[in-house]
Amino acid sequence: AATTPGVEQATTTTLFEFDSRWAGPVKEMYKDRELHDVVLSAGDVSVAAHRVILAAASPHLRGLFRSDWADSRKDVELQEVDGRALQKIVDFAYTGKIELAGSTVVAIIQAANLLQVTAVEAAAVEFLADRLDPGNCFSAMGLGLHLSESAAGRELHDRSVAFMCES
């Protein structure tokens, strides 16, 4: 297949399969912004969603939604998260699939780590680690070290070090 110059190739990875009888209507409500009870925002991105779906996908958001602070809030701003990464992680909560590309993978790893969406973090680390090269190895190693409290962060660090030793 031919690629268009300047157009980045993205990979969509299915991490979970949902029963279509249940997931179909839920995804439709998400897409149509129907019956949503929270709007997450990060940067210039706002995502209308359902707390129960987000809480099931993210222990961090589950804890946030359980707090007294969040009870009265319909709008929740996540200042530490990249907007594109937030959108992709919320999409994952509804589809079980994550779209990864070189331009967004680091932000997705950081957001997934913060939101404690371990399946997405692991898939994104695998995507990045499979694409290590001399130009990104040091930054990947630093990211892995920064996120070393998670298994995926340690994996990224270790694979980056191994890549450096082989080069």
Tab-separated table of C-alpha atoms in Angstrom:
chain	number	residue	atom	x	y	z
A	1	ALA	CA	0.000	0.000	0.000
A	2	ALA	CA	1.285	3.446	-0.887
A	3	THR	CA	1.536	6.113	1.769
A	4	THR	CA	0.960	9.785	1.296
A	5	PRO	CA	4.030	11.891	2.096
A	6	GLY	CA	3.558	13.969	5.245
A	7	VAL	CA	0.631	11.860	6.483
A	8	GLU	CA	1.430	9.995	9.668
A	9	GLN	CA	0.416	6.372	9.864
A	10	ALA	CA	-1.570	5.417	12.968
A	11	THR	CA	-2.128	1.968	14.404
A	12	THR	CA	-5.362	0.984	16.108
A	13	THR	CA	-4.947	-1.750	18.692
A	14	THR	CA	-7.914	-3.650	20.117
A	15	LEU	CA	-7.306	-4.247	23.805
A	16	PHE	CA	-10.807	-5.409	24.764
A	17	GLU	CA	-13.856	-6.694	22.896
A	18	PHE	CA	-17.292	-5.608	24.085
A	19	ASP	CA	-20.579	-7.399	23.453
A	20	SER	CA	-22.054	-5.429	20.551
A	21	ARG	CA	-25.605	-5.667	21.947
A	22	TRP	CA	-24.473	-3.602	24.914
A	23	ALA	CA	-21.609	-1.619	23.445
A	24	GLY	CA	-23.457	-0.487	20.314
A	25	PRO	CA	-26.041	1.639	22.130
A	26	VAL	CA	-23.450	2.919	24.633
A	27	LYS	CA	-21.076	4.011	21.841
A	28	GLU	CA	-24.006	5.655	20.049
A	29	MET	CA	-24.931	7.629	23.185
A	30	TYR	CA	-21.289	8.709	23.524
A	31	LYS	CA	-21.020	9.743	19.874
A	32	ASP	CA	-24.325	11.667	20.050
A	33	ARG	CA	-23.451	13.199	23.441
A	34	GLU	CA	-26.693	11.726	24.755
A	35	LEU	CA	-27.348	11.310	28.492
A	36	HIS	CA	-23.790	12.278	29.390
A	37	ASP	CA	-23.237	13.367	32.973
A	38	VAL	CA	-19.697	14.768	32.845
A	39	VAL	CA	-17.555	16.836	30.511
A	40	LEU	CA	-13.816	16.299	30.802
A	41	SER	CA	-11.584	18.999	29.404
A	42	ALA	CA	-7.870	19.237	28.789
A	43	GLY	CA	-6.416	22.139	26.881
A	44	ASP	CA	-8.815	23.026	24.092
A	45	VAL	CA	-10.459	19.568	24.025
A	46	SER	CA	-13.765	18.857	25.802
A	47	VAL	CA	-15.216	15.362	25.927
A	48	ALA	CA	-18.787	14.649	27.048
A	49	ALA	CA	-19.041	11.191	28.597
A	50	HIS	CA	-20.678	8.996	31.215
A	51	ARG	CA	-19.091	8.793	34.660
A	52	VAL	CA	-19.772	5.079	35.067
A	53	ILE	CA	-17.939	4.220	31.823
A	54	LEU	CA	-14.980	6.444	32.704
A	55	ALA	CA	-14.855	5.124	36.278
A	56	ALA	CA	-14.763	1.551	34.992
A	57	ALA	CA	-11.824	2.376	32.705
A	58	SER	CA	-9.809	4.639	35.024
A	59	PRO	CA	-9.206	4.081	38.750
A	60	HIS	CA	-7.990	7.692	38.933
A	61	LEU	CA	-11.270	9.049	37.556
A	62	ARG	CA	-13.253	6.624	39.720
A	63	GLY	CA	-11.600	8.085	42.801
A	64	LEU	CA	-12.155	11.605	41.550
A	65	PHE	CA	-15.838	10.969	40.854
A	66	ARG	CA	-16.296	9.424	44.314
A	67	SER	CA	-14.942	12.512	46.063
A	68	ASP	CA	-17.171	15.203	47.547
A	69	TRP	CA	-15.405	17.721	45.304
A	70	ALA	CA	-16.623	16.031	42.121
A	71	ASP	CA	-20.186	15.285	43.274
A	72	SER	CA	-21.478	18.688	42.299
A	73	ARG	CA	-19.333	19.149	39.185
A	74	LYS	CA	-20.429	18.340	35.678
A	75	ASP	CA	-17.269	19.871	34.179
A	76	VAL	CA	-13.894	18.452	35.194
A	77	GLU	CA	-10.670	20.011	33.949
A	78	LEU	CA	-7.596	17.797	33.767
A	79	GLN	CA	-4.725	20.253	33.520
A	80	GLU	CA	-1.990	17.602	33.544
A	81	VAL	CA	-3.352	15.764	30.490
A	82	ASP	CA	-2.906	16.485	26.780
A	83	GLY	CA	-6.289	17.053	25.105
A	84	ARG	CA	-5.660	14.692	22.171
A	85	ALA	CA	-4.545	11.965	24.554
A	86	LEU	CA	-7.628	12.476	26.730
A	87	GLN	CA	-9.888	12.116	23.680
A	88	LYS	CA	-8.190	8.878	22.640
A	89	ILE	CA	-8.357	7.399	26.146
A	90	VAL	CA	-12.044	8.257	26.512
A	91	ASP	CA	-12.652	6.720	23.076
A	92	PHE	CA	-10.851	3.613	24.364
A	93	ALA	CA	-13.209	3.423	27.359
A	94	TYR	CA	-16.127	3.082	24.934
A	95	THR	CA	-14.547	0.942	22.216
A	96	GLY	CA	-11.752	-1.107	23.775
A	97	LYS	CA	-9.475	0.207	21.001
A	98	ILE	CA	-6.654	2.737	21.165
A	99	GLU	CA	-5.262	4.601	18.177
A	100	LEU	CA	-1.519	5.155	18.442
A	101	ALA	CA	0.755	7.300	16.298
A	102	GLY	CA	4.261	8.626	16.753
A	103	SER	CA	3.034	12.186	17.283
A	104	THR	CA	0.683	11.280	20.144
A	105	VAL	CA	2.147	8.181	21.776
A	106	VAL	CA	4.176	9.979	24.469
A	107	ALA	CA	1.179	12.099	25.519
A	108	ILE	CA	-0.982	8.967	25.583
A	109	ILE	CA	1.562	7.149	27.766
A	110	GLN	CA	1.674	10.087	30.194
A	111	ALA	CA	-2.130	10.459	30.310
A	112	ALA	CA	-2.726	6.717	30.666
A	113	ASN	CA	-0.195	6.619	33.496
A	114	LEU	CA	-1.865	9.499	35.337
A	115	LEU	CA	-5.369	8.134	34.757
A	116	GLN	CA	-4.183	4.615	35.666
A	117	VAL	CA	-5.449	3.053	32.432
A	118	THR	CA	-2.822	0.334	32.495
A	119	ALA	CA	-3.886	-1.513	29.332
A	120	VAL	CA	-3.518	1.664	27.263
A	121	GLU	CA	-0.235	2.576	28.941
A	122	ALA	CA	1.195	-0.888	28.211
A	123	ALA	CA	0.026	-0.858	24.576
A	124	ALA	CA	1.447	2.633	24.011
A	125	VAL	CA	4.778	1.704	25.626
A	126	GLU	CA	4.956	-1.377	23.398
A	127	PHE	CA	4.222	0.790	20.349
A	128	LEU	CA	6.973	3.256	21.285
A	129	ALA	CA	9.492	0.581	22.293
A	130	ASP	CA	9.009	-1.197	18.957
A	131	ARG	CA	9.962	2.053	17.217
A	132	LEU	CA	13.066	2.967	19.199
A	133	ASP	CA	15.790	4.563	17.146
A	134	PRO	CA	18.869	6.661	17.881
A	135	GLY	CA	16.782	9.839	17.637
A	136	ASN	CA	14.220	8.923	20.303
A	137	CYS	CA	16.039	6.461	22.532
A	138	PHE	CA	17.242	8.947	25.166
A	139	SER	CA	13.852	10.641	25.498
A	140	ALA	CA	12.111	7.245	25.726
A	141	MET	CA	14.574	6.181	28.429
A	142	GLY	CA	13.886	9.414	30.337
A	143	LEU	CA	10.127	8.925	30.017
A	144	GLY	CA	10.469	5.354	31.264
A	145	LEU	CA	12.527	6.546	34.218
A	146	HIS	CA	9.965	9.268	34.995
A	147	LEU	CA	7.155	6.691	34.920
A	148	SER	CA	9.167	3.950	36.628
A	149	GLU	CA	6.548	3.391	39.317
A	150	SER	CA	4.431	1.608	36.689
A	151	ALA	CA	5.349	-1.717	35.111
A	152	ALA	CA	5.021	-0.155	31.649
A	153	GLY	CA	7.369	2.684	32.613
A	154	ARG	CA	9.988	0.222	33.831
A	155	GLU	CA	9.549	-1.780	30.608
A	156	LEU	CA	10.123	1.321	28.479
A	157	HIS	CA	13.212	2.274	30.460
A	158	ASP	CA	14.665	-1.246	30.279
A	159	ARG	CA	14.011	-1.597	26.546
A	160	SER	CA	15.545	1.822	25.898
A	161	VAL	CA	18.689	0.887	27.836
A	162	ALA	CA	18.902	-2.433	25.971
A	163	PHE	CA	18.534	-0.595	22.650
A	164	MET	CA	21.366	1.770	23.592
A	165	CYS	CA	23.618	-1.142	24.543
A	166	GLU	CA	22.929	-2.887	21.237
A	167	SER	CA	23.604	0.238	19.159
